[in-house]
């Protein structure tokens, strides 16, 4: 007998048919003798609709009231799921975040979980009940409802699994698991059976957005092993856990694509200590997330710098840099969309030649590399967005990640 936490996202509880499917799956799990905690999101689209309604009334709605409002999406699905379970003879009870004793700090709309007291839940589980907990929400010490940030029900499930010391944590979603590349772009992409937390962050972060990245960071911190799998079938998914030595045998685990990057090139900057600091302080103050950074070797007292930023922050970034140029005397020479293609794998730590293979493959396909950045487990290139899909296929092939 195991204690299992199953989390179902918005598409998996989108309507009564899907909620019945969740209940049927839970019934099977219970019939196998397991104890079960279910964490659910709001029906897909509901949280967005609530946000829109509040913003139609007020441009900057009060955050406490936003949490009061947004928490109702999950309150609907916990009750419906519990009722669906009861309807097929499975004893079940719903719990809001507060009732499940998910205690958070007071940062409304982006609260942090400080503790979960699982005693009451353990009692109910012992009675043979399935507990259906509202994801995405918690409560402060003084009883105020909080939410954990968008996509936060993943974090709720991971935290619940950690607090209850669950044997298994399953994240049910509308994809089958994490793939070696986006299967819509790379037709022979394969499902990855096992992956490390770090690889998951790199692969899901820039591409498929399979899971909220903060929840992956927390799984790693708390050592929660989880499985990402589909609620639409019974196929095994992708298991995500701490890196182990045998994982390093595979050099490249997958290819990630981020089409939402804009490259800003700044030239004629003074080649002196403090220039880079000024640029990055300015961007940080403007709330811009800089991704890739390249600086060339200075010549004649002048350097050029190129950064990439998320496209929806490019306008703010450009404005902030332009303001700084009054002082630094440089100028922006380009602000273009780029696509970032990354090869990811913990095996890169112990293998060489990965960059060579990747660049050769791109060169052979005639795809020009505009920027390069690397980390211990990732090599990224910025390229023309019109070649992005092709670049993914080429890199995927170069590392023989495809089927067969
Ligand atoms: N319903 C919340 C959202 O849409 C939480 C979640 O789905 O994980 O962000
Ligand atoms: Mg989600």
mmCIF file of C-alpha atoms and ligand atoms in Angstrom:
data_model
loop_
_atom_site.group_PDB
_atom_site.id
_atom_site.type_symbol
_atom_site.label_atom_id
_atom_site.label_comp_id
_atom_site.label_asym_id
_atom_site.label_seq_id
_atom_site.Cartn_x
_atom_site.Cartn_y
_atom_site.Cartn_z
ATOM 1 C CA UNK A 1 0.000 0.000 0.000
ATOM 2 C CA UNK A 2 1.348 3.363 -1.007
ATOM 3 C CA UNK A 3 0.391 6.954 -0.312
ATOM 4 C CA UNK A 4 -0.108 8.655 -3.653
ATOM 5 C CA UNK A 5 -0.592 12.329 -4.548
ATOM 6 C CA UNK A 6 -2.228 12.865 -7.935
ATOM 7 C CA UNK A 7 -2.479 16.351 -9.394
ATOM 8 C CA UNK A 8 -4.887 17.201 -12.206
ATOM 9 C CA UNK A 9 -4.490 20.425 -14.194
ATOM 10 C CA UNK A 10 -7.158 22.588 -15.767
ATOM 11 C CA UNK A 11 -7.698 20.557 -18.938
ATOM 12 C CA UNK A 12 -8.001 17.377 -16.858
ATOM 13 C CA UNK A 13 -10.965 18.808 -14.903
ATOM 14 C CA UNK A 14 -12.297 21.044 -17.697
ATOM 15 C CA UNK A 15 -15.827 19.551 -17.714
ATOM 16 C CA UNK A 16 -17.951 16.890 -16.048
ATOM 17 C CA UNK A 17 -16.771 14.186 -18.421
ATOM 18 C CA UNK A 18 -13.148 14.891 -17.525
ATOM 19 C CA UNK A 19 -13.986 15.066 -13.804
ATOM 20 C CA UNK A 20 -15.672 11.660 -14.077
ATOM 21 C CA UNK A 21 -12.477 10.354 -15.672
ATOM 22 C CA UNK A 22 -10.458 11.689 -12.722
ATOM 23 C CA UNK A 23 -12.837 9.936 -10.335
ATOM 24 C CA UNK A 24 -12.643 6.667 -12.281
ATOM 25 C CA UNK A 25 -8.858 6.761 -12.184
ATOM 26 C CA UNK A 26 -8.945 7.472 -8.452
ATOM 27 C CA UNK A 27 -11.301 4.546 -7.906
ATOM 28 C CA UNK A 28 -8.806 2.212 -9.607
ATOM 29 C CA UNK A 29 -5.948 3.562 -7.491
ATOM 30 C CA UNK A 30 -7.957 3.027 -4.307
ATOM 31 C CA UNK A 31 -9.007 -0.474 -5.442
ATOM 32 C CA UNK A 32 -5.310 -1.366 -5.681
ATOM 33 C CA UNK A 33 -5.135 -0.658 -1.947
ATOM 34 C CA UNK A 34 -3.473 2.764 -2.081
ATOM 35 C CA UNK A 35 -4.224 5.894 -0.083
ATOM 36 C CA UNK A 36 -4.877 8.892 -2.240
ATOM 37 C CA UNK A 37 -4.713 12.682 -2.094
ATOM 38 C CA UNK A 38 -5.892 14.499 -5.206
ATOM 39 C CA UNK A 39 -4.845 18.094 -5.923
ATOM 40 C CA UNK A 40 -6.829 19.920 -8.600
ATOM 41 C CA UNK A 41 -6.573 23.166 -10.566
ATOM 42 C CA UNK A 42 -9.488 25.300 -11.644
ATOM 43 C CA UNK A 43 -11.203 24.308 -14.897
ATOM 44 C CA UNK A 44 -9.052 25.552 -17.760
ATOM 45 C CA UNK A 45 -9.846 29.143 -18.625
ATOM 46 C CA UNK A 46 -11.571 29.927 -15.330
ATOM 47 C CA UNK A 47 -8.666 31.676 -13.594
ATOM 48 C CA UNK A 48 -8.020 33.794 -16.698
ATOM 49 C CA UNK A 49 -11.668 34.769 -16.877
ATOM 50 C CA UNK A 50 -11.669 35.831 -13.230
ATOM 51 C CA UNK A 51 -8.534 37.917 -13.750
ATOM 52 C CA UNK A 52 -10.141 39.602 -16.768
ATOM 53 C CA UNK A 53 -13.290 40.400 -14.854
ATOM 54 C CA UNK A 54 -11.377 42.012 -12.007
ATOM 55 C CA UNK A 55 -9.288 44.041 -14.452
ATOM 56 C CA UNK A 56 -12.416 45.211 -16.227
ATOM 57 C CA UNK A 57 -13.471 46.767 -12.937
ATOM 58 C CA UNK A 58 -10.113 48.151 -11.863
ATOM 59 C CA UNK A 59 -6.776 48.479 -13.661
ATOM 60 C CA UNK A 60 -4.824 47.327 -10.608
ATOM 61 C CA UNK A 61 -7.132 45.282 -8.417
ATOM 62 C CA UNK A 62 -6.254 44.900 -4.755
ATOM 63 C CA UNK A 63 -4.191 41.759 -4.280
ATOM 64 C CA UNK A 64 -6.072 40.489 -1.274
ATOM 65 C CA UNK A 65 -9.317 40.682 -3.212
ATOM 66 C CA UNK A 66 -7.668 38.985 -6.187
ATOM 67 C CA UNK A 67 -6.801 36.004 -3.992
ATOM 68 C CA UNK A 68 -10.339 35.927 -2.626
ATOM 69 C CA UNK A 69 -11.574 35.852 -6.212
ATOM 70 C CA UNK A 70 -9.064 33.479 -7.829
ATOM 71 C CA UNK A 71 -9.428 30.876 -5.098
ATOM 72 C CA UNK A 72 -12.993 30.127 -6.174
ATOM 73 C CA UNK A 73 -11.861 28.400 -9.376
ATOM 74 C CA UNK A 74 -10.287 25.582 -7.382
ATOM 75 C CA UNK A 75 -13.096 25.566 -4.851
ATOM 76 C CA UNK A 76 -15.464 24.599 -7.644
ATOM 77 C CA UNK A 77 -13.349 21.700 -8.885
ATOM 78 C CA UNK A 78 -12.576 20.177 -5.468
ATOM 79 C CA UNK A 79 -16.282 19.938 -4.647
ATOM 80 C CA UNK A 80 -17.224 18.548 -8.066
ATOM 81 C CA UNK A 81 -14.411 15.992 -7.908
ATOM 82 C CA UNK A 82 -15.436 14.869 -4.406
ATOM 83 C CA UNK A 83 -19.058 14.552 -5.553
ATOM 84 C CA UNK A 84 -17.988 12.568 -8.634
ATOM 85 C CA UNK A 85 -16.037 10.201 -6.378
ATOM 86 C CA UNK A 86 -18.948 9.758 -3.995
ATOM 87 C CA UNK A 87 -21.214 9.063 -6.977
ATOM 88 C CA UNK A 88 -19.177 5.954 -7.850
ATOM 89 C CA UNK A 89 -18.961 4.763 -4.263
ATOM 90 C CA UNK A 90 -15.558 6.149 -3.278
ATOM 91 C CA UNK A 91 -15.592 7.935 0.100
ATOM 92 C CA UNK A 92 -14.126 11.378 -0.472
ATOM 93 C CA UNK A 93 -13.915 14.794 1.123
ATOM 94 C CA UNK A 94 -12.801 18.142 -0.316
ATOM 95 C CA UNK A 95 -10.452 20.596 1.383
ATOM 96 C CA UNK A 96 -9.635 24.184 0.528
ATOM 97 C CA UNK A 97 -5.983 25.180 0.902
ATOM 98 C CA UNK A 98 -6.779 26.652 4.301
ATOM 99 C CA UNK A 99 -8.615 23.539 5.462
ATOM 100 C CA UNK A 100 -5.681 21.426 4.313
ATOM 101 C CA UNK A 101 -3.514 23.651 6.563
ATOM 102 C CA UNK A 102 -1.362 24.997 3.761
ATOM 103 C CA UNK A 103 0.098 27.970 5.636
ATOM 104 C CA UNK A 104 1.732 30.732 3.605
ATOM 105 C CA UNK A 105 3.277 34.145 4.097
ATOM 106 C CA UNK A 106 1.218 37.266 3.390
ATOM 107 C CA UNK A 107 2.426 37.988 -0.165
ATOM 108 C CA UNK A 108 -0.948 37.981 -1.838
ATOM 109 C CA UNK A 109 -0.999 36.566 -5.413
ATOM 110 C CA UNK A 110 2.500 35.108 -5.026
ATOM 111 C CA UNK A 111 2.546 33.651 -1.557
ATOM 112 C CA UNK A 112 5.169 31.209 -0.350
ATOM 113 C CA UNK A 113 4.226 28.084 1.549
ATOM 114 C CA UNK A 114 5.750 28.109 5.020
ATOM 115 C CA UNK A 115 4.303 24.847 6.319
ATOM 116 C CA UNK A 116 1.674 22.191 5.813
ATOM 117 C CA UNK A 117 0.218 20.412 8.810
ATOM 118 C CA UNK A 118 -0.792 17.010 7.500
ATOM 119 C CA UNK A 119 -2.178 15.518 10.752
ATOM 120 C CA UNK A 120 -5.840 16.038 9.963
ATOM 121 C CA UNK A 121 -5.383 14.715 6.442
ATOM 122 C CA UNK A 122 -3.638 11.609 7.745
ATOM 123 C CA UNK A 123 -6.643 10.922 9.984
ATOM 124 C CA UNK A 124 -9.050 11.151 7.021
ATOM 125 C CA UNK A 125 -6.777 8.960 4.902
ATOM 126 C CA UNK A 126 -6.759 6.343 7.650
ATOM 127 C CA UNK A 127 -10.555 6.342 7.557
ATOM 128 C CA UNK A 128 -10.203 5.317 3.919
ATOM 129 C CA UNK A 129 -11.229 8.648 2.439
ATOM 130 C CA UNK A 130 -9.803 10.200 -0.691
ATOM 131 C CA UNK A 131 -8.943 13.841 0.037
ATOM 132 C CA UNK A 132 -9.412 16.352 -2.745
ATOM 133 C CA UNK A 133 -7.314 19.454 -2.073
ATOM 134 C CA UNK A 134 -7.558 22.798 -3.834
ATOM 135 C CA UNK A 135 -4.300 23.584 -5.594
ATOM 136 C CA UNK A 136 -2.862 27.088 -5.967
ATOM 137 C CA UNK A 137 -4.142 28.354 -2.609
ATOM 138 C CA UNK A 138 -3.227 28.583 1.023
ATOM 139 C CA UNK A 139 -3.980 30.648 4.072
ATOM 140 C CA UNK A 140 -1.964 33.026 6.240
ATOM 141 C CA UNK A 141 -1.548 32.491 9.993
ATOM 142 C CA UNK A 142 -4.412 34.928 10.503
ATOM 143 C CA UNK A 143 -6.771 33.217 8.127
ATOM 144 C CA UNK A 144 -6.438 35.307 4.947
ATOM 145 C CA UNK A 145 -6.763 33.369 1.690
ATOM 146 C CA UNK A 146 -3.641 33.525 -0.492
ATOM 147 C CA UNK A 147 -2.638 32.152 -3.891
ATOM 148 C CA UNK A 148 0.764 30.859 -4.930
ATOM 149 C CA UNK A 149 1.256 32.468 -8.346
ATOM 150 C CA UNK A 150 -0.091 31.352 -11.701
ATOM 151 C CA UNK A 151 0.314 27.669 -12.371
ATOM 152 C CA UNK A 152 0.730 27.184 -8.624
ATOM 153 C CA UNK A 153 -1.270 24.009 -8.249
ATOM 154 C CA UNK A 154 1.807 22.076 -9.394
ATOM 155 C CA UNK A 155 3.588 23.537 -6.395
ATOM 156 C CA UNK A 156 0.668 22.606 -4.127
ATOM 157 C CA UNK A 157 0.947 18.984 -5.233
ATOM 158 C CA UNK A 158 4.705 18.823 -4.761
ATOM 159 C CA UNK A 159 4.437 20.473 -1.325
ATOM 160 C CA UNK A 160 1.637 18.082 -0.333
ATOM 161 C CA UNK A 161 3.733 15.091 -1.410
ATOM 162 C CA UNK A 162 6.669 16.400 0.630
ATOM 163 C CA UNK A 163 4.572 17.140 3.728
ATOM 164 C CA UNK A 164 2.763 13.799 3.701
ATOM 165 C CA UNK A 165 5.925 11.912 2.680
ATOM 166 C CA UNK A 166 4.001 10.426 -0.224
ATOM 167 C CA UNK A 167 5.497 7.445 -2.004
ATOM 168 C CA UNK A 168 4.508 8.723 -5.430
ATOM 169 C CA UNK A 169 3.549 12.124 -6.848
ATOM 170 C CA UNK A 170 1.877 12.054 -10.241
ATOM 171 C CA UNK A 171 1.276 15.237 -12.224
ATOM 172 C CA UNK A 172 -1.515 14.524 -14.707
ATOM 173 C CA UNK A 173 -1.715 16.915 -17.609
ATOM 174 C CA UNK A 174 -2.649 17.049 -21.289
ATOM 175 C CA UNK A 175 0.717 15.845 -22.552
ATOM 176 C CA UNK A 176 2.173 12.353 -22.279
ATOM 177 C CA UNK A 177 5.347 13.411 -20.560
ATOM 178 C CA UNK A 178 8.450 15.355 -21.476
ATOM 179 C CA UNK A 179 9.733 14.766 -25.007
ATOM 180 C CA UNK A 180 13.183 14.987 -26.588
ATOM 181 C CA UNK A 181 11.714 17.944 -28.534
ATOM 182 C CA UNK A 182 8.292 19.373 -29.241
ATOM 183 C CA UNK A 183 6.620 16.554 -31.245
ATOM 184 C CA UNK A 184 4.627 19.090 -33.259
ATOM 185 C CA UNK A 185 7.908 20.407 -34.620
ATOM 186 C CA UNK A 186 10.074 17.312 -34.550
ATOM 187 C CA UNK A 187 7.881 14.377 -35.641
ATOM 188 C CA UNK A 188 10.271 11.647 -34.470
ATOM 189 C CA UNK A 189 10.679 13.092 -30.960
ATOM 190 C CA UNK A 190 10.513 10.457 -28.219
ATOM 191 C CA UNK A 191 9.111 10.512 -24.719
ATOM 192 C CA UNK A 192 11.944 10.685 -22.163
ATOM 193 C CA UNK A 193 11.464 7.998 -19.495
ATOM 194 C CA UNK A 194 13.684 9.517 -16.782
ATOM 195 C CA UNK A 195 15.123 12.983 -16.412
ATOM 196 C CA UNK A 196 16.867 15.087 -13.768
ATOM 197 C CA UNK A 197 15.289 18.169 -12.173
ATOM 198 C CA UNK A 198 17.810 20.432 -13.887
ATOM 199 C CA UNK A 199 17.114 18.971 -17.314
ATOM 200 C CA UNK A 200 13.391 19.279 -16.693
ATOM 201 C CA UNK A 201 13.827 22.970 -15.885
ATOM 202 C CA UNK A 202 15.785 23.587 -19.056
ATOM 203 C CA UNK A 203 13.547 21.534 -21.321
ATOM 204 C CA UNK A 204 10.185 22.565 -19.945
ATOM 205 C CA UNK A 205 11.238 26.120 -19.160
ATOM 206 C CA UNK A 206 11.981 27.334 -22.629
ATOM 207 C CA UNK A 207 9.648 25.188 -24.635
ATOM 208 C CA UNK A 208 6.657 23.164 -23.720
ATOM 209 C CA UNK A 209 5.806 24.732 -20.335
ATOM 210 C CA UNK A 210 4.837 21.352 -18.999
ATOM 211 C CA UNK A 211 5.068 22.417 -15.384
ATOM 212 C CA UNK A 212 5.486 25.561 -13.351
ATOM 213 C CA UNK A 213 9.254 25.923 -12.997
ATOM 214 C CA UNK A 214 9.121 26.978 -9.363
ATOM 215 C CA UNK A 215 7.494 23.680 -8.499
ATOM 216 C CA UNK A 216 10.333 21.784 -10.175
ATOM 217 C CA UNK A 217 12.850 23.794 -8.139
ATOM 218 C CA UNK A 218 10.993 22.898 -4.972
ATOM 219 C CA UNK A 219 10.823 19.206 -5.873
ATOM 220 C CA UNK A 220 14.550 19.273 -6.194
ATOM 221 C CA UNK A 221 14.975 21.072 -2.880
ATOM 222 C CA UNK A 222 12.623 18.730 -1.040
ATOM 223 C CA UNK A 223 13.655 15.596 -2.936
ATOM 224 C CA UNK A 224 10.185 14.846 -4.269
ATOM 225 C CA UNK A 225 10.302 12.371 -7.150
ATOM 226 C CA UNK A 226 7.408 12.975 -9.503
ATOM 227 C CA UNK A 227 5.971 11.663 -12.718
ATOM 228 C CA UNK A 228 4.464 13.833 -15.469
ATOM 229 C CA UNK A 229 1.819 11.883 -17.378
ATOM 230 C CA UNK A 230 -1.368 12.256 -19.364
ATOM 231 C CA UNK A 231 -4.836 12.173 -17.862
ATOM 232 C CA UNK A 232 -6.151 11.137 -21.301
ATOM 233 C CA UNK A 233 -4.543 7.658 -21.373
ATOM 234 C CA UNK A 234 -2.748 5.087 -19.241
ATOM 235 C CA UNK A 235 0.726 5.392 -20.692
ATOM 236 C CA UNK A 236 3.621 5.742 -18.307
ATOM 237 C CA UNK A 237 4.970 9.304 -18.315
ATOM 238 C CA UNK A 238 8.307 10.892 -17.525
ATOM 239 C CA UNK A 239 9.851 10.423 -14.092
ATOM 240 C CA UNK A 240 11.753 13.414 -12.778
ATOM 241 C CA UNK A 241 14.273 12.933 -9.987
ATOM 242 C CA UNK A 242 17.725 13.854 -8.709
ATOM 243 C CA UNK A 243 20.610 13.420 -11.074
ATOM 244 C CA UNK A 244 22.374 10.078 -10.819
ATOM 245 C CA UNK A 245 25.544 8.818 -12.425
ATOM 246 C CA UNK A 246 23.850 6.628 -15.034
ATOM 247 C CA UNK A 247 21.979 9.669 -16.359
ATOM 248 C CA UNK A 248 25.294 11.038 -17.616
ATOM 249 C CA UNK A 249 25.587 8.259 -20.189
ATOM 250 C CA UNK A 250 23.233 10.201 -22.429
ATOM 251 C CA UNK A 251 25.041 13.341 -23.549
ATOM 252 C CA UNK A 252 22.067 15.279 -24.872
ATOM 253 C CA UNK A 253 18.665 14.533 -23.387
ATOM 254 C CA UNK A 254 16.589 16.863 -25.497
ATOM 255 C CA UNK A 255 16.281 19.994 -27.586
ATOM 256 C CA UNK A 256 14.404 23.054 -26.370
ATOM 257 C CA UNK A 257 13.077 25.907 -28.447
ATOM 258 C CA UNK A 258 12.170 29.411 -27.326
ATOM 259 C CA UNK A 259 10.687 31.586 -30.040
ATOM 260 C CA UNK A 260 9.946 34.491 -27.727
ATOM 261 C CA UNK A 261 13.326 36.134 -27.595
ATOM 262 C CA UNK A 262 14.438 39.489 -28.907
ATOM 263 C CA UNK A 263 18.051 40.386 -29.519
ATOM 264 C CA UNK A 264 19.178 43.902 -28.646
ATOM 265 C CA UNK A 265 22.600 44.915 -29.923
ATOM 266 C CA UNK A 266 24.304 47.935 -28.379
ATOM 267 C CA UNK A 267 27.454 49.360 -29.915
ATOM 268 C CA UNK A 268 30.031 52.062 -29.243
ATOM 269 C CA UNK A 269 29.993 51.571 -25.495
ATOM 270 C CA UNK A 270 32.941 52.831 -23.453
ATOM 271 C CA UNK A 271 35.364 49.976 -22.806
ATOM 272 C CA UNK A 272 35.790 50.583 -19.118
ATOM 273 C CA UNK A 273 34.895 48.883 -15.843
ATOM 274 C CA UNK A 274 31.267 49.493 -14.920
ATOM 275 C CA UNK A 275 29.714 49.620 -18.389
ATOM 276 C CA UNK A 276 28.199 46.155 -18.198
ATOM 277 C CA UNK A 277 27.133 46.780 -14.619
ATOM 278 C CA UNK A 278 25.247 49.917 -15.658
ATOM 279 C CA UNK A 279 23.406 48.133 -18.442
ATOM 280 C CA UNK A 280 22.387 45.174 -16.349
ATOM 281 C CA UNK A 281 21.416 47.246 -13.341
ATOM 282 C CA UNK A 282 19.219 49.356 -15.606
ATOM 283 C CA UNK A 283 17.567 46.277 -17.095
ATOM 284 C CA UNK A 284 17.101 44.642 -13.704
ATOM 285 C CA UNK A 285 15.480 47.806 -12.346
ATOM 286 C CA UNK A 286 13.125 47.832 -15.319
ATOM 287 C CA UNK A 287 12.147 44.275 -14.378
ATOM 288 C CA UNK A 288 13.578 42.784 -17.569
ATOM 289 C CA UNK A 289 14.852 39.198 -17.526
ATOM 290 C CA UNK A 290 18.059 39.116 -19.522
ATOM 291 C CA UNK A 291 18.789 35.721 -20.999
ATOM 292 C CA UNK A 292 21.816 35.548 -23.289
ATOM 293 C CA UNK A 293 24.673 38.043 -22.964
ATOM 294 C CA UNK A 294 27.528 38.511 -25.396
ATOM 295 C CA UNK A 295 30.269 41.136 -25.280
ATOM 296 C CA UNK A 296 32.981 41.383 -27.894
ATOM 297 C CA UNK A 297 36.610 42.225 -27.226
ATOM 298 C CA UNK A 298 37.025 45.962 -26.900
ATOM 299 C CA UNK A 299 38.936 47.888 -29.537
ATOM 300 C CA UNK A 300 39.931 51.578 -29.547
ATOM 301 C CA UNK A 301 38.237 52.101 -26.202
ATOM 302 C CA UNK A 302 34.898 50.846 -27.503
ATOM 303 C CA UNK A 303 32.930 47.619 -26.952
ATOM 304 C CA UNK A 304 29.695 46.173 -28.291
ATOM 305 C CA UNK A 305 27.220 44.207 -26.275
ATOM 306 C CA UNK A 306 24.295 42.050 -27.277
ATOM 307 C CA UNK A 307 21.600 40.702 -24.997
ATOM 308 C CA UNK A 308 18.451 38.713 -25.526
ATOM 309 C CA UNK A 309 15.300 39.392 -23.555
ATOM 310 C CA UNK A 310 11.768 37.946 -23.653
ATOM 311 C CA UNK A 311 9.970 39.570 -26.583
ATOM 312 C CA UNK A 312 7.185 40.962 -24.443
ATOM 313 C CA UNK A 313 9.812 42.815 -22.379
ATOM 314 C CA UNK A 314 11.763 44.085 -25.399
ATOM 315 C CA UNK A 315 9.969 47.412 -25.548
ATOM 316 C CA UNK A 316 10.701 48.229 -21.897
ATOM 317 C CA UNK A 317 14.268 47.012 -22.309
ATOM 318 C CA UNK A 318 14.851 49.162 -25.383
ATOM 319 C CA UNK A 319 13.433 52.220 -23.655
ATOM 320 C CA UNK A 320 15.540 51.688 -20.521
ATOM 321 C CA UNK A 321 18.718 51.171 -22.541
ATOM 322 C CA UNK A 322 18.042 54.233 -24.668
ATOM 323 C CA UNK A 323 17.686 56.346 -21.545
ATOM 324 C CA UNK A 324 21.002 55.032 -20.285
ATOM 325 C CA UNK A 325 22.696 55.891 -23.595
ATOM 326 C CA UNK A 326 22.461 59.572 -22.779
ATOM 327 C CA UNK A 327 25.035 58.832 -20.110
ATOM 328 C CA UNK A 328 27.031 56.031 -21.808
ATOM 329 C CA UNK A 329 27.043 57.461 -25.339
ATOM 330 C CA UNK A 330 26.474 54.113 -27.051
ATOM 331 C CA UNK A 331 23.588 53.283 -29.347
ATOM 332 C CA UNK A 332 21.199 50.443 -30.091
ATOM 333 C CA UNK A 333 21.986 49.088 -33.545
ATOM 334 C CA UNK A 334 19.522 46.221 -33.707
ATOM 335 C CA UNK A 335 16.392 45.001 -31.982
ATOM 336 C CA UNK A 336 15.270 41.817 -33.739
ATOM 337 C CA UNK A 337 13.284 38.718 -32.936
ATOM 338 C CA UNK A 338 15.431 35.618 -32.598
ATOM 339 C CA UNK A 339 14.761 32.011 -31.715
ATOM 340 C CA UNK A 340 16.812 30.230 -29.102
ATOM 341 C CA UNK A 341 17.545 26.564 -29.728
ATOM 342 C CA UNK A 342 19.193 24.656 -26.880
ATOM 343 C CA UNK A 343 20.668 21.213 -26.515
ATOM 344 C CA UNK A 344 20.248 20.039 -22.918
ATOM 345 C CA UNK A 345 21.747 17.146 -20.970
ATOM 346 C CA UNK A 346 23.599 16.465 -17.734
ATOM 347 C CA UNK A 347 25.934 14.217 -19.737
ATOM 348 C CA UNK A 348 27.606 17.359 -21.086
ATOM 349 C CA UNK A 349 29.386 17.690 -17.771
ATOM 350 C CA UNK A 350 31.519 14.665 -18.598
ATOM 351 C CA UNK A 351 31.552 14.584 -22.402
ATOM 352 C CA UNK A 352 33.239 16.894 -24.847
ATOM 353 C CA UNK A 353 32.470 17.725 -28.459
ATOM 354 C CA UNK A 354 28.824 18.581 -27.931
ATOM 355 C CA UNK A 355 29.174 22.136 -29.177
ATOM 356 C CA UNK A 356 31.143 20.981 -32.218
ATOM 357 C CA UNK A 357 28.441 18.485 -33.189
ATOM 358 C CA UNK A 358 25.717 21.066 -32.771
ATOM 359 C CA UNK A 359 27.457 23.840 -34.725
ATOM 360 C CA UNK A 360 28.489 21.475 -37.513
ATOM 361 C CA UNK A 361 24.921 20.281 -37.936
ATOM 362 C CA UNK A 362 23.612 23.838 -38.113
ATOM 363 C CA UNK A 363 26.342 24.870 -40.543
ATOM 364 C CA UNK A 364 25.563 21.941 -42.823
ATOM 365 C CA UNK A 365 21.944 23.082 -42.948
ATOM 366 C CA UNK A 366 23.095 26.615 -43.742
ATOM 367 C CA UNK A 367 21.648 28.049 -40.528
ATOM 368 C CA UNK A 368 23.611 31.043 -39.286
ATOM 369 C CA UNK A 369 24.334 31.271 -35.579
ATOM 370 C CA UNK A 370 23.961 34.808 -34.222
ATOM 371 C CA UNK A 371 24.730 34.276 -30.552
ATOM 372 C CA UNK A 372 25.969 31.416 -28.433
ATOM 373 C CA UNK A 373 25.668 30.815 -24.717
ATOM 374 C CA UNK A 374 26.498 27.799 -22.627
ATOM 375 C CA UNK A 375 26.031 26.425 -19.161
ATOM 376 C CA UNK A 376 27.268 23.168 -17.685
ATOM 377 C CA UNK A 377 24.290 21.262 -19.039
ATOM 378 C CA UNK A 378 23.130 23.407 -21.943
ATOM 379 C CA UNK A 379 24.326 24.922 -25.207
ATOM 380 C CA UNK A 380 22.088 27.574 -26.737
ATOM 381 C CA UNK A 381 22.214 29.394 -30.020
ATOM 382 C CA UNK A 382 20.159 32.356 -31.172
ATOM 383 C CA UNK A 383 19.121 32.103 -34.806
ATOM 384 C CA UNK A 384 16.704 33.586 -37.326
ATOM 385 C CA UNK A 385 13.169 32.632 -36.185
ATOM 386 C CA UNK A 386 12.221 31.530 -39.692
ATOM 387 C CA UNK A 387 14.754 28.686 -39.411
ATOM 388 C CA UNK A 388 13.829 27.714 -35.832
ATOM 389 C CA UNK A 389 11.794 24.576 -36.496
ATOM 390 C CA UNK A 390 14.316 23.278 -38.987
ATOM 391 C CA UNK A 391 17.146 23.977 -36.522
ATOM 392 C CA UNK A 392 15.385 21.869 -33.883
ATOM 393 C CA UNK A 393 15.081 18.947 -36.288
ATOM 394 C CA UNK A 394 18.708 19.269 -37.374
ATOM 395 C CA UNK A 395 20.066 19.359 -33.811
ATOM 396 C CA UNK A 396 17.705 16.569 -32.728
ATOM 397 C CA UNK A 397 19.040 14.389 -35.590
ATOM 398 C CA UNK A 398 22.647 15.311 -34.911
ATOM 399 C CA UNK A 399 22.362 13.792 -31.432
ATOM 400 C CA UNK A 400 20.289 10.853 -32.678
ATOM 401 C CA UNK A 401 17.454 11.622 -30.323
ATOM 402 C CA UNK A 402 14.731 10.359 -32.644
ATOM 403 C CA UNK A 403 12.822 7.126 -32.747
ATOM 404 C CA UNK A 404 14.433 3.967 -34.146
HETATM 405 N N1 LIG B 1 -5.755 27.910 -11.599
HETATM 406 C C1 LIG B 1 -4.456 28.477 -11.399
HETATM 407 C C2 LIG B 1 -3.935 29.104 -12.667
HETATM 408 O O1 LIG B 1 -4.573 29.022 -13.689
HETATM 409 C C3 LIG B 1 -3.483 27.502 -10.840
HETATM 410 C C4 LIG B 1 -3.116 26.363 -11.745
HETATM 411 O O2 LIG B 1 -3.821 26.071 -12.697
HETATM 412 O O3 LIG B 1 -2.111 25.698 -11.480
HETATM 413 O O4 LIG B 1 -2.899 29.683 -12.654
HETATM 414 MG MG1 LIG B 2 -1.111 24.270 -14.854
#
